[in-house]
Coordinates of C-alpha atoms and ligand atoms in Angstrom, one line a residue:
M1043 CA -33.2 13.9 -6.0
A1044 CA -30.6 16.6 -6.6
D1045 CA -29.9 18.0 -10.1
T1046 CA -26.2 17.2 -9.8
Y1047 CA -24.5 15.2 -7.1
D1048 CA -20.9 15.7 -6.0
V1049 CA -20.5 11.9 -5.5
T1050 CA -22.6 9.0 -6.6
I1051 CA -21.7 5.6 -5.1
I1052 CA -22.7 2.4 -6.8
G1053 CA -23.0 -0.4 -4.1
A1054 CA -24.0 0.0 -0.5
G1055 CA -21.7 -2.5 1.2
P1056 CA -19.2 -1.4 3.9
G1057 CA -17.1 0.3 1.3
G1058 CA -19.9 2.2 -0.3
Y1059 CA -22.1 3.2 2.6
V1060 CA -19.1 4.3 4.8
S1061 CA -17.7 6.3 1.9
A1062 CA -21.1 7.9 1.5
I1063 CA -21.3 8.9 5.2
R1064 CA -17.8 10.4 5.2
A1065 CA -18.4 12.3 2.0
A1066 CA -21.7 13.7 3.4
Q1067 CA -20.0 14.6 6.7
L1068 CA -17.5 16.7 4.7
G1069 CA -20.4 18.6 3.0
L1070 CA -20.6 16.8 -0.3
K1071 CA -24.0 16.0 -1.9
V1072 CA -24.2 12.2 -2.1
A1073 CA -26.3 9.6 -3.7
I1074 CA -26.0 5.8 -3.1
V1075 CA -27.3 3.3 -5.6
E1076 CA -28.0 -0.2 -4.4
K1077 CA -29.8 -3.0 -6.2
R1078 CA -30.6 -5.1 -3.1
P1079 CA -33.7 -4.0 -1.3
T1080 CA -31.5 -3.7 1.9
L1081 CA -28.4 -1.8 2.4
G1082 CA -25.1 -3.2 3.9
G1083 CA -23.9 -5.3 1.0
T1084 CA -22.4 -8.8 1.4
C1085 CA -21.1 -8.0 4.9
L1086 CA -24.4 -7.2 6.6
N1087 CA -26.8 -9.4 4.5
V1088 CA -24.9 -12.6 3.7
G1089 CA -21.4 -12.2 5.2
C1090 CA -19.7 -10.9 8.3
I1091 CA -22.8 -10.3 10.4
P1092 CA -24.9 -13.4 9.9
S1093 CA -21.9 -15.6 10.0
K1094 CA -20.7 -14.1 13.3
A1095 CA -24.2 -14.4 14.8
L1096 CA -24.3 -18.2 13.9
L1097 CA -20.7 -18.7 15.1
H1098 CA -21.6 -17.2 18.5
S1099 CA -24.9 -19.1 18.8
S1100 CA -23.4 -22.4 17.8
H1101 CA -20.5 -21.8 20.3
L1102 CA -23.1 -21.3 23.1
Y1103 CA -24.8 -24.6 22.1
E1104 CA -21.5 -26.5 22.1
E1105 CA -20.5 -24.9 25.5
A1106 CA -23.9 -25.8 26.9
T1107 CA -23.7 -29.4 25.7
E1108 CA -20.1 -30.2 26.6
G1109 CA -18.0 -27.2 27.5
M1110 CA -19.1 -26.3 31.0
A1111 CA -19.0 -29.5 33.1
D1112 CA -15.3 -28.9 34.0
H1113 CA -16.4 -25.6 35.5
G1114 CA -19.1 -27.3 37.6
V1115 CA -21.9 -26.3 35.4
V1116 CA -23.9 -29.3 34.5
A1117 CA -26.7 -28.8 32.0
S1118 CA -29.1 -31.5 31.0
G1119 CA -31.8 -31.6 28.3
V1120 CA -30.0 -29.0 26.2
K1121 CA -31.8 -28.9 22.8
L1122 CA -31.1 -27.2 19.5
D1123 CA -33.8 -25.0 18.2
L1124 CA -32.4 -24.2 14.8
K1125 CA -35.4 -22.1 13.8
A1126 CA -34.9 -19.8 16.8
M1127 CA -31.1 -19.7 16.2
M1128 CA -31.8 -18.6 12.6
A1129 CA -34.4 -16.1 13.8
H1130 CA -31.8 -14.5 16.1
K1131 CA -29.4 -14.2 13.2
D1132 CA -32.0 -12.7 11.0
G1133 CA -32.9 -10.2 13.8
V1134 CA -29.3 -9.1 14.2
V1135 CA -29.0 -8.6 10.4
G1136 CA -32.3 -6.7 10.3
D1137 CA -31.4 -4.4 13.2
T1138 CA -28.0 -3.7 11.7
I1139 CA -29.5 -2.9 8.3
K1140 CA -32.0 -0.6 10.0
G1141 CA -29.0 1.2 11.6
V1142 CA -27.5 1.9 8.1
D1143 CA -30.9 3.1 6.8
F1144 CA -31.0 5.6 9.7
L1145 CA -27.4 6.7 9.0
M1146 CA -28.3 7.4 5.4
K1147 CA -31.2 9.6 6.4
K1148 CA -29.3 11.3 9.2
N1149 CA -26.5 12.3 6.7
K1150 CA -29.0 13.4 4.0
I1151 CA -27.7 10.8 1.5
D1152 CA -30.1 10.1 -1.3
R1153 CA -30.7 6.3 -1.5
L1154 CA -31.6 5.1 -5.0
L1155 CA -33.0 1.6 -5.4
G1156 CA -31.9 -0.2 -8.6
T1157 CA -29.0 -1.4 -10.6
G1158 CA -26.5 1.3 -11.4
S1159 CA -24.7 1.5 -14.7
I1160 CA -22.3 4.1 -16.0
A1161 CA -23.8 6.0 -18.8
G1162 CA -20.5 7.9 -19.3
A1163 CA -18.2 10.0 -17.0
G1164 CA -20.5 12.2 -14.9
S1165 CA -23.7 10.2 -15.5
V1166 CA -25.2 7.1 -13.8
T1167 CA -28.4 5.3 -14.9
I1168 CA -30.4 3.5 -12.3
T1169 CA -32.8 0.7 -13.5
D1170 CA -35.3 -0.8 -11.1
D1171 CA -36.6 -4.4 -11.2
Q1172 CA -39.5 -3.4 -13.4
G1173 CA -37.0 -2.2 -16.0
K1174 CA -37.8 1.5 -15.4
S1175 CA -34.7 3.7 -15.5
D1176 CA -33.6 7.2 -14.5
T1177 CA -30.3 8.9 -15.2
I1178 CA -28.6 11.3 -12.8
S1179 CA -25.6 13.6 -13.3
T1180 CA -22.8 13.5 -10.8
K1181 CA -19.3 15.0 -10.6
N1182 CA -17.7 11.8 -9.3
I1183 CA -18.7 8.1 -9.5
V1184 CA -17.5 5.6 -7.0
I1185 CA -17.8 1.9 -7.9
A1186 CA -18.2 -0.2 -4.7
T1187 CA -19.9 -3.3 -6.2
G1188 CA -18.0 -5.8 -4.1
S1189 CA -17.6 -9.5 -4.9
D1190 CA -19.5 -12.7 -5.5
V1191 CA -18.9 -16.4 -4.8
A1192 CA -16.3 -18.0 -7.0
P1193 CA -17.8 -20.9 -8.9
L1194 CA -16.2 -24.4 -9.2
P1195 CA -16.5 -25.9 -12.7
G1196 CA -18.3 -29.3 -12.5
V1197 CA -19.8 -28.5 -9.0
E1198 CA -22.9 -26.4 -9.6
I1199 CA -24.3 -24.5 -6.7
D1200 CA -28.1 -25.0 -6.2
E1201 CA -28.2 -23.5 -2.7
K1202 CA -30.0 -26.7 -1.5
M1203 CA -27.5 -29.6 -1.5
I1204 CA -24.6 -27.9 -3.0
I1205 CA -24.4 -24.5 -1.3
S1206 CA -22.3 -21.3 -1.1
S1207 CA -21.7 -19.3 2.0
T1208 CA -25.1 -17.8 1.4
G1209 CA -26.9 -21.2 1.6
A1210 CA -24.8 -22.2 4.6
L1211 CA -26.2 -19.2 6.5
A1212 CA -29.8 -20.4 6.0
L1213 CA -29.9 -24.2 6.2
T1214 CA -33.2 -25.4 7.7
K1215 CA -31.8 -28.6 9.1
V1216 CA -28.4 -29.8 10.3
P1217 CA -26.8 -32.0 7.6
K1218 CA -25.6 -35.5 8.6
K1219 CA -22.4 -35.0 6.6
M1220 CA -21.1 -31.8 5.2
I1221 CA -18.2 -31.7 2.8
V1222 CA -16.5 -28.3 2.7
I1223 CA -14.5 -27.5 -0.5
G1224 CA -11.8 -25.1 0.5
A1225 CA -10.0 -24.7 3.9
G1226 CA -10.0 -20.9 3.8
V1227 CA -11.8 -18.5 6.0
I1228 CA -15.4 -19.3 5.0
G1229 CA -14.8 -23.1 5.0
L1230 CA -13.4 -23.1 8.5
E1231 CA -15.9 -20.6 10.0
L1232 CA -19.1 -22.0 8.5
G1233 CA -17.7 -25.6 8.8
S1234 CA -17.3 -24.9 12.5
V1235 CA -20.9 -23.7 12.8
W1236 CA -22.4 -26.9 11.3
R1237 CA -19.9 -29.2 13.1
R1238 CA -20.9 -27.6 16.5
L1239 CA -24.5 -28.1 15.6
G1240 CA -24.0 -31.8 15.0
A1241 CA -22.9 -32.4 11.4
E1242 CA -19.9 -34.5 10.5
V1243 CA -17.7 -32.0 8.6
E1244 CA -14.9 -33.0 6.2
V1245 CA -12.8 -30.3 4.5
V1246 CA -11.2 -31.0 1.1
E1247 CA -8.4 -28.6 0.3
F1248 CA -6.1 -28.2 -2.7
L1249 CA -3.1 -27.0 -0.8
D1250 CA -1.2 -28.8 2.0
V1251 CA -2.1 -26.0 4.5
C1252 CA -5.3 -24.4 5.7
L1253 CA -5.8 -20.6 5.7
P1254 CA -3.3 -20.0 2.9
G1255 CA -1.2 -16.9 3.3
S1256 CA -1.3 -17.1 7.1
D1257 CA 1.8 -17.6 9.2
A1258 CA 2.6 -21.3 8.7
E1259 CA 2.9 -22.1 12.4
V1260 CA -0.5 -20.4 13.0
S1261 CA -2.2 -22.4 10.3
K1262 CA -0.8 -25.6 11.7
I1263 CA -2.0 -24.9 15.2
A1264 CA -5.4 -23.7 14.0
Q1265 CA -5.9 -26.9 12.0
R1266 CA -4.7 -29.1 14.9
S1267 CA -7.4 -27.4 17.2
L1268 CA -10.1 -27.9 14.6
K1269 CA -9.1 -31.6 14.2
K1270 CA -9.3 -32.0 17.9
Q1271 CA -12.9 -30.7 17.7
G1272 CA -13.7 -33.4 15.2
M1273 CA -13.4 -31.7 11.9
T1274 CA -11.5 -33.8 9.4
F1275 CA -9.3 -32.7 6.5
K1276 CA -8.4 -34.2 3.1
M1277 CA -5.5 -32.0 2.0
K1278 CA -3.7 -31.8 -1.4
S1279 CA -6.9 -32.9 -3.1
K1280 CA -9.1 -31.4 -5.8
V1281 CA -12.8 -31.8 -6.5
T1282 CA -13.3 -32.4 -10.2
G1283 CA -17.0 -33.1 -10.4
A1284 CA -20.3 -33.6 -8.6
S1285 CA -23.5 -35.6 -9.2
T1286 CA -26.7 -35.2 -7.1
T1287 CA -29.6 -37.4 -6.2
K1288 CA -32.6 -36.5 -4.1
T1289 CA -30.7 -37.3 -0.9
A1290 CA -27.0 -37.2 -1.6
V1291 CA -24.2 -35.5 -3.5
T1292 CA -21.3 -37.6 -4.8
L1293 CA -18.1 -35.7 -5.4
T1294 CA -15.2 -36.9 -7.5
V1295 CA -12.0 -36.1 -5.8
E1296 CA -8.5 -36.4 -7.2
P1297 CA -5.2 -36.3 -5.4
R1298 CA -3.6 -33.0 -6.4
D1299 CA -0.2 -34.6 -7.2
G1300 CA -1.6 -37.5 -9.3
G1301 CA -3.2 -40.8 -8.5
D1302 CA -6.6 -42.5 -8.6
A1303 CA -9.7 -40.4 -8.2
E1304 CA -12.1 -41.4 -5.4
E1305 CA -15.8 -40.7 -4.6
M1306 CA -17.0 -38.9 -1.5
K1307 CA -20.6 -38.7 -0.5
A1308 CA -22.4 -36.2 1.7
D1309 CA -25.9 -34.8 2.1
C1310 CA -24.6 -31.2 1.8
V1311 CA -21.5 -29.7 0.1
L1312 CA -20.3 -26.2 0.8
V1313 CA -18.3 -24.6 -2.0
A1314 CA -15.9 -22.1 -0.4
I1315 CA -13.0 -21.6 -2.8
G1316 CA -12.8 -17.8 -2.8
R1317 CA -14.6 -14.8 -4.1
I1318 CA -14.5 -12.9 -7.4
P1319 CA -15.0 -9.2 -8.2
Y1320 CA -18.5 -8.3 -9.2
T1321 CA -18.9 -5.9 -12.1
D1322 CA -21.9 -7.3 -14.0
G1323 CA -24.1 -4.7 -15.7
L1324 CA -22.0 -1.7 -14.8
G1325 CA -21.2 -0.9 -18.4
L1326 CA -17.4 -0.6 -17.7
E1327 CA -16.3 -1.7 -21.1
A1328 CA -18.4 1.0 -22.8
A1329 CA -17.2 3.6 -20.3
G1330 CA -13.6 2.5 -21.1
V1331 CA -12.7 1.5 -17.5
A1332 CA -9.5 -0.7 -17.5
M1333 CA -9.6 -4.0 -15.7
D1334 CA -7.1 -6.5 -14.5
K1335 CA -8.2 -10.2 -14.2
G1336 CA -11.7 -9.0 -13.5
F1337 CA -10.8 -6.5 -10.8
I1338 CA -11.1 -2.7 -11.5
K1339 CA -7.6 -1.2 -11.9
V1340 CA -7.1 1.9 -9.8
D1341 CA -4.1 4.1 -8.8
S1342 CA -3.1 4.8 -5.2
G1343 CA -5.9 7.3 -4.9
F1344 CA -8.5 4.8 -6.1
K1345 CA -8.9 6.6 -9.5
T1346 CA -9.5 4.4 -12.6
N1347 CA -8.1 5.3 -15.9
V1348 CA -11.2 7.4 -16.6
D1349 CA -11.4 10.9 -15.0
G1350 CA -14.2 11.1 -12.4
I1351 CA -14.6 7.4 -12.0
Y1352 CA -13.1 5.7 -8.8
A1353 CA -13.4 2.2 -7.3
I1354 CA -12.9 0.8 -3.7
G1355 CA -13.4 -2.4 -1.7
D1356 CA -13.5 -6.0 -2.9
V1357 CA -14.0 -5.0 -6.6
I1358 CA -10.4 -3.6 -6.7
G1359 CA -8.9 -6.7 -5.1
G1360 CA -6.3 -7.0 -2.2
M1361 CA -7.7 -8.2 1.1
M1362 CA -11.4 -8.9 0.7
L1363 CA -12.3 -7.6 4.1
A1364 CA -15.0 -5.2 5.3
H1365 CA -12.7 -2.9 7.3
K1366 CA -10.3 -2.6 4.3
A1367 CA -13.3 -1.6 2.1
E1368 CA -14.4 0.9 4.8
D1369 CA -11.0 2.5 5.2
E1370 CA -10.7 2.9 1.4
G1371 CA -14.1 4.5 1.3
V1372 CA -13.2 7.0 4.0
M1373 CA -9.9 7.8 2.4
L1374 CA -11.5 8.4 -1.0
A1375 CA -14.3 10.6 0.4
E1376 CA -11.7 12.7 2.2
M1377 CA -9.7 13.1 -1.0
L1378 CA -12.8 14.0 -3.0
A1379 CA -13.5 16.7 -0.4
G1380 CA -10.0 18.1 -0.9
Q1381 CA -8.2 16.4 2.0
S1382 CA -5.3 14.0 1.8
G1383 CA -6.7 10.6 3.2
H1384 CA -4.8 7.8 4.7
I1385 CA -4.6 4.0 4.5
N1386 CA -1.8 1.7 5.6
Y1387 CA -2.1 -1.7 3.9
D1388 CA 0.7 -3.1 6.2
A1389 CA -1.6 -2.6 9.3
I1390 CA -4.9 -4.2 8.3
P1391 CA -5.8 -7.1 10.6
G1392 CA -7.3 -10.3 9.3
I1393 CA -9.4 -12.3 11.8
V1394 CA -10.8 -15.8 11.5
Y1395 CA -13.6 -16.3 14.0
T1396 CA -13.1 -20.1 14.6
S1397 CA -12.4 -21.4 18.0
P1398 CA -9.6 -20.6 18.8
E1399 CA -9.7 -17.4 16.8
V1400 CA -6.9 -16.6 14.4
A1401 CA -5.7 -13.0 14.0
T1402 CA -2.9 -11.7 11.9
V1403 CA -1.4 -8.3 10.9
G1404 CA 1.6 -7.3 8.8
K1405 CA 4.3 -9.6 7.5
T1406 CA 4.6 -13.4 8.2
E1407 CA 7.9 -15.1 8.9
E1408 CA 7.7 -16.6 5.4
Q1409 CA 7.4 -13.1 3.8
L1410 CA 10.2 -11.6 5.9
K1411 CA 12.5 -14.5 4.9
E1412 CA 11.6 -14.1 1.3
A1413 CA 12.3 -10.3 1.4
G1414 CA 15.6 -10.9 3.2
I1415 CA 14.6 -8.8 6.2
A1416 CA 16.4 -9.7 9.5
Y1417 CA 13.9 -10.1 12.4
N1418 CA 13.6 -11.2 16.0
T1419 CA 10.7 -13.4 17.1
G1420 CA 8.9 -13.2 20.4
K1421 CA 6.4 -16.0 21.3
F1422 CA 4.3 -16.7 24.3
S1423 CA 1.8 -19.4 24.9
F1424 CA -1.7 -19.1 26.3
T1425 CA -1.0 -22.1 28.5
A1426 CA 1.2 -19.9 30.7
N1427 CA -1.5 -17.3 31.2
A1428 CA -3.7 -17.6 34.3
R1429 CA -6.7 -16.0 32.8
A1430 CA -6.6 -18.4 29.8
R1431 CA -6.4 -21.3 32.3
A1432 CA -9.3 -19.9 34.2
M1433 CA -11.3 -19.8 31.0
S1434 CA -10.1 -23.3 29.8
A1435 CA -8.7 -21.5 26.7
T1436 CA -5.1 -22.5 26.7
D1437 CA -4.7 -23.5 23.0
G1438 CA -2.5 -21.2 21.0
F1439 CA 0.1 -18.5 21.2
V1440 CA 1.0 -14.9 20.3
K1441 CA 4.0 -14.4 18.0
I1442 CA 5.5 -10.9 17.4
L1443 CA 8.0 -10.3 14.6
A1444 CA 10.2 -7.2 15.0
D1445 CA 12.9 -5.7 12.9
A1446 CA 16.3 -7.1 14.1
E1447 CA 17.9 -3.6 13.9
T1448 CA 15.2 -1.2 14.9
D1449 CA 12.8 -3.4 16.9
E1450 CA 9.9 -2.0 14.9
V1451 CA 6.9 -4.4 14.9
L1452 CA 6.6 -5.9 11.4
G1453 CA 4.0 -8.6 12.0
V1454 CA 1.9 -10.2 14.7
H1455 CA 0.2 -13.6 14.5
I1456 CA -2.1 -14.9 17.1
V1457 CA -4.0 -18.2 17.4
G1458 CA -6.0 -18.3 20.7
A1459 CA -9.0 -17.1 22.6
A1460 CA -10.1 -13.5 21.7
A1461 CA -7.2 -13.2 19.2
G1462 CA -9.4 -10.8 17.1
D1463 CA -9.5 -8.4 20.0
L1464 CA -6.0 -8.9 21.2
I1465 CA -4.5 -8.1 17.8
Q1466 CA -5.9 -4.6 17.9
E1467 CA -3.3 -3.1 20.3
C1468 CA -0.6 -4.4 18.0
V1469 CA -2.3 -2.8 15.0
V1470 CA -2.3 0.5 16.9
A1471 CA 1.4 0.0 17.8
M1472 CA 2.2 -0.7 14.1
E1473 CA 0.3 2.5 12.9
F1474 CA 2.5 4.5 15.3
G1475 CA 5.6 2.7 14.0
G1476 CA 5.9 1.2 17.5
S1477 CA 8.6 -1.3 18.6
A1478 CA 8.2 -4.6 20.5
E1479 CA 9.7 -2.8 23.5
D1480 CA 6.9 -0.2 23.3
I1481 CA 4.3 -3.0 23.7
A1482 CA 6.5 -4.7 26.4
R1483 CA 6.8 -1.5 28.5
T1484 CA 3.1 -0.8 28.3
C1485 CA 1.3 -1.8 31.5
H1486 CA -1.3 -4.6 30.7
G1487 CA -4.1 -5.3 33.1
H1488 CA -3.9 -8.5 35.3
P1489 CA -5.2 -11.1 35.0
G1490 CA -5.9 -10.7 31.3
L1491 CA -5.4 -12.4 28.0
S1492 CA -3.6 -9.3 26.8
E1493 CA -0.7 -10.2 29.1
V1494 CA 0.1 -12.9 26.5
V1495 CA 0.7 -10.1 24.0
K1496 CA 3.0 -8.3 26.5
E1497 CA 5.0 -11.4 27.3
A1498 CA 5.4 -12.2 23.5
A1499 CA 6.7 -8.6 23.1
L1500 CA 9.1 -9.1 26.1
D1501 CA 10.2 -12.4 24.5
V1502 CA 11.4 -10.5 21.4
A1503 CA 14.3 -9.4 23.6
D1504 CA 14.4 -12.8 25.4
R1505 CA 13.1 -11.4 28.6
A1506 CA 9.6 -12.9 29.0
I1507 CA 8.8 -13.1 32.8
H1508 CA 6.5 -16.1 33.0
S1509 CA 8.4 -18.6 30.8
Ligands
FAD2709 P1 -20.1 -5.7 -0.8 O1 -20.3 -5.8 0.6 O2 -20.0 -6.9 -1.6 O3 -21.2 -4.7 -1.4 C1 -21.4 -4.5 -2.7 C2 -22.8 -4.0 -2.9 O4 -23.0 -3.6 -4.2 C3 -23.9 -5.2 -2.8 O5 -24.9 -4.8 -1.9 C4 -24.4 -5.3 -4.2 O6 -25.8 -5.7 -4.2 C5 -24.2 -3.9 -4.7 N1 -24.2 -3.9 -6.2 C6 -23.4 -4.6 -7.0 N2 -23.5 -4.2 -8.3 C7 -24.4 -3.2 -8.3 C8 -25.0 -2.3 -9.3 N3 -24.6 -2.4 -10.6 N4 -25.9 -1.4 -8.9 C9 -26.2 -1.3 -7.6 N5 -25.8 -2.1 -6.6 C10 -24.8 -3.0 -7.0 N6 -15.0 -9.5 6.1 C11 -14.6 -9.1 7.3 O7 -13.8 -8.1 7.4 N7 -14.9 -9.7 8.4 C12 -15.7 -10.8 8.4 O8 -16.0 -11.4 9.5 C13 -16.2 -11.3 7.2 N8 -17.0 -12.4 7.1 C14 -17.5 -12.8 5.9 C15 -18.3 -13.9 5.8 C16 -18.8 -14.3 4.6 C17 -19.7 -15.5 4.6 C18 -18.5 -13.6 3.4 C19 -19.1 -14.0 2.1 C20 -17.7 -12.5 3.5 C21 -17.2 -12.1 4.7 N9 -16.3 -11.0 4.8 C22 -15.8 -10.6 6.0 C23 -15.9 -10.2 3.6 C24 -16.8 -8.9 3.5 O9 -18.2 -9.2 3.5 C25 -16.4 -8.1 2.2 O10 -15.0 -7.9 2.2 C26 -17.1 -6.8 2.2 O11 -18.5 -6.9 2.2 C27 -16.7 -6.0 0.9 O12 -17.4 -4.8 0.9 P2 -17.7 -4.0 -0.4 O13 -18.3 -2.7 0.0 O14 -16.5 -3.9 -1.2 O15 -18.7 -4.9 -1.2
NAI2710 P1 -10.2 -18.2 0.7 O1 -9.4 -17.6 -0.4 O2 -10.0 -17.7 2.1 O3 -10.0 -19.8 0.8 C1 -10.3 -20.6 -0.3 C2 -9.6 -21.9 -0.1 O4 -10.1 -22.8 -1.1 C3 -8.1 -21.9 -0.3 O5 -7.5 -22.5 0.8 C4 -7.8 -22.5 -1.6 O6 -6.6 -23.2 -1.6 C5 -8.9 -23.5 -1.7 N1 -9.3 -24.0 -3.0 C6 -9.4 -23.2 -4.1 N2 -9.8 -24.0 -5.2 C7 -10.0 -25.3 -4.7 C8 -10.4 -26.5 -5.2 N3 -10.8 -26.6 -6.5 N4 -10.5 -27.6 -4.4 C9 -10.1 -27.5 -3.1 N5 -9.7 -26.4 -2.5 C10 -9.7 -25.3 -3.3 O7 -11.7 -18.0 0.3 P2 -13.1 -18.1 1.1 O8 -12.9 -18.9 2.3 O9 -14.1 -18.5 0.1 O10 -13.4 -16.6 1.5 C11 -13.5 -15.6 0.5 C12 -13.1 -14.3 1.1 O11 -14.1 -13.8 2.0 C13 -11.8 -14.3 1.8 O12 -10.9 -13.6 0.9 C14 -12.0 -13.5 3.0 O13 -11.2 -12.4 3.0 C15 -13.5 -13.1 3.1 N6 -14.0 -13.6 4.4 C16 -13.5 -13.0 5.5 C17 -13.9 -13.5 6.7 C18 -13.3 -12.9 8.0 O14 -12.6 -11.9 7.9 N7 -13.5 -13.5 9.1 C19 -14.9 -14.5 6.9 C20 -15.3 -15.1 5.6 C21 -14.9 -14.6 4.4

């Protein structure tokens, strides 16, 4: 251990560990404190990585059972080996975590196992699970403690029958019926996994749209596709209580806008109503760090109201996304090393890994209307794209919103195959202040799904070729 660190980061999720690497690259002496035995935070352990592994594996299973016959591939005797599927997921998680361990060593970052708390500006105490503690001194403290599952009063999570996303990544058998509370990102992604593996999945949502905050047309098409796949939705409804027997959970569900309550039964209930900032045990109150609704308050350089204490990632709010946390971590490390740092919150993509995928960046039509900004819309459907037809992936569209006067791209919304990869060229265009015409005049490989992006860009000026 060093006598004094330049930076001590509390929390080794994508915000914390990426910030640690960047700070070390710039010559700072860095320590990272993590209470989990494994690095990588929510994202690697119980979030992005295991969920994407299960989404891919369950997609393969569904394709093998019913998706390939039209292509002349007839498989018989396809069986689900859930244990092997979970082992694959655990392997992916384990290998990814090992990669982060390697990066810590490579960059000579001191990894301290235990719960970090702020003993005062310039001082962090690390307490291990035996209660033994050590205090280190540091010029700067970065809090990157992330978020946790939001609880739902009256519906207590036991991770057996009433589960959070963490339980949904580790079920040992496919439920007969799963009720998902919340039609947000987690509900739709993990609901898709278990529906593909054979569960009857019903989603109960408080609002009248799924994926709130998304472009309204995109949410509508995404929901329609999921319904076609067999997922059912009970919208404008709120769950007010739950009771459990050995074999079933009974939920009390009330119409949001008034009316009689009803009971719904399932053998598994997934609570996915959002995530809340995690600051337990940090000693923020004693350190005098100001908060806002549970989130740590920071300025545009991630500094709290206390000199030498900074915060990044889910714990400061905004988009709760791994790449947003990473970019904040990089920017902060660069500023602590005397550089200027950069983040553009208008160009952070959000991707939902359902089938079809949903990807979005920048402003929605609803936001532009509310802000009184005049815009032109270009839209192109996957149906009119030969590659999408070859792949039997014709659901969805690309929509590009560009400033009516300057043609600058203000927002892009995609629902369709590979949306999460297709959005990336639009993010780059937006970072460069690009216009719809810039995308439209860029040569796109044929035949490719990215031609749908190009055609949508052409359509902004009403000159799409293939429609
Ligand atoms: P976290 O990853 O939450 O890391 C915080 C770390 O701090 C944890 O390891 C915690 O143990 C540690 N910690 C907390 N308090 C202390 C303390 N006092 N001392 C020491 N250590 C402490 N985002 C995406 O961009 N793409 C996705 O596909 C995606 N999928 C997701 C799927 C699921 C099921 C979930 C739950 C989330 C998903 N997310 C996804 C969100 C993503 O995981 C988070 O936005 C991201 O992990 C936030 O990073 P962070 O570094 O701020 O915090
Ligand atoms: P969310 O905020 O995306 O969705 C929660 C949903 O629950 C909303 O639609 C909300 O209206 C609904 N809801 C809230 N209270 C309710 C109630 N009492 N009854 C019925 N419905 C209710 O939150 P979610 O899905 O839990 O995800 C948390 C975070 O994790 C997200 O902010 C997301 O950023 C991140 N995440 C990102 C992923 C990705 O990037 N692919 C994947 C999974 C999670």
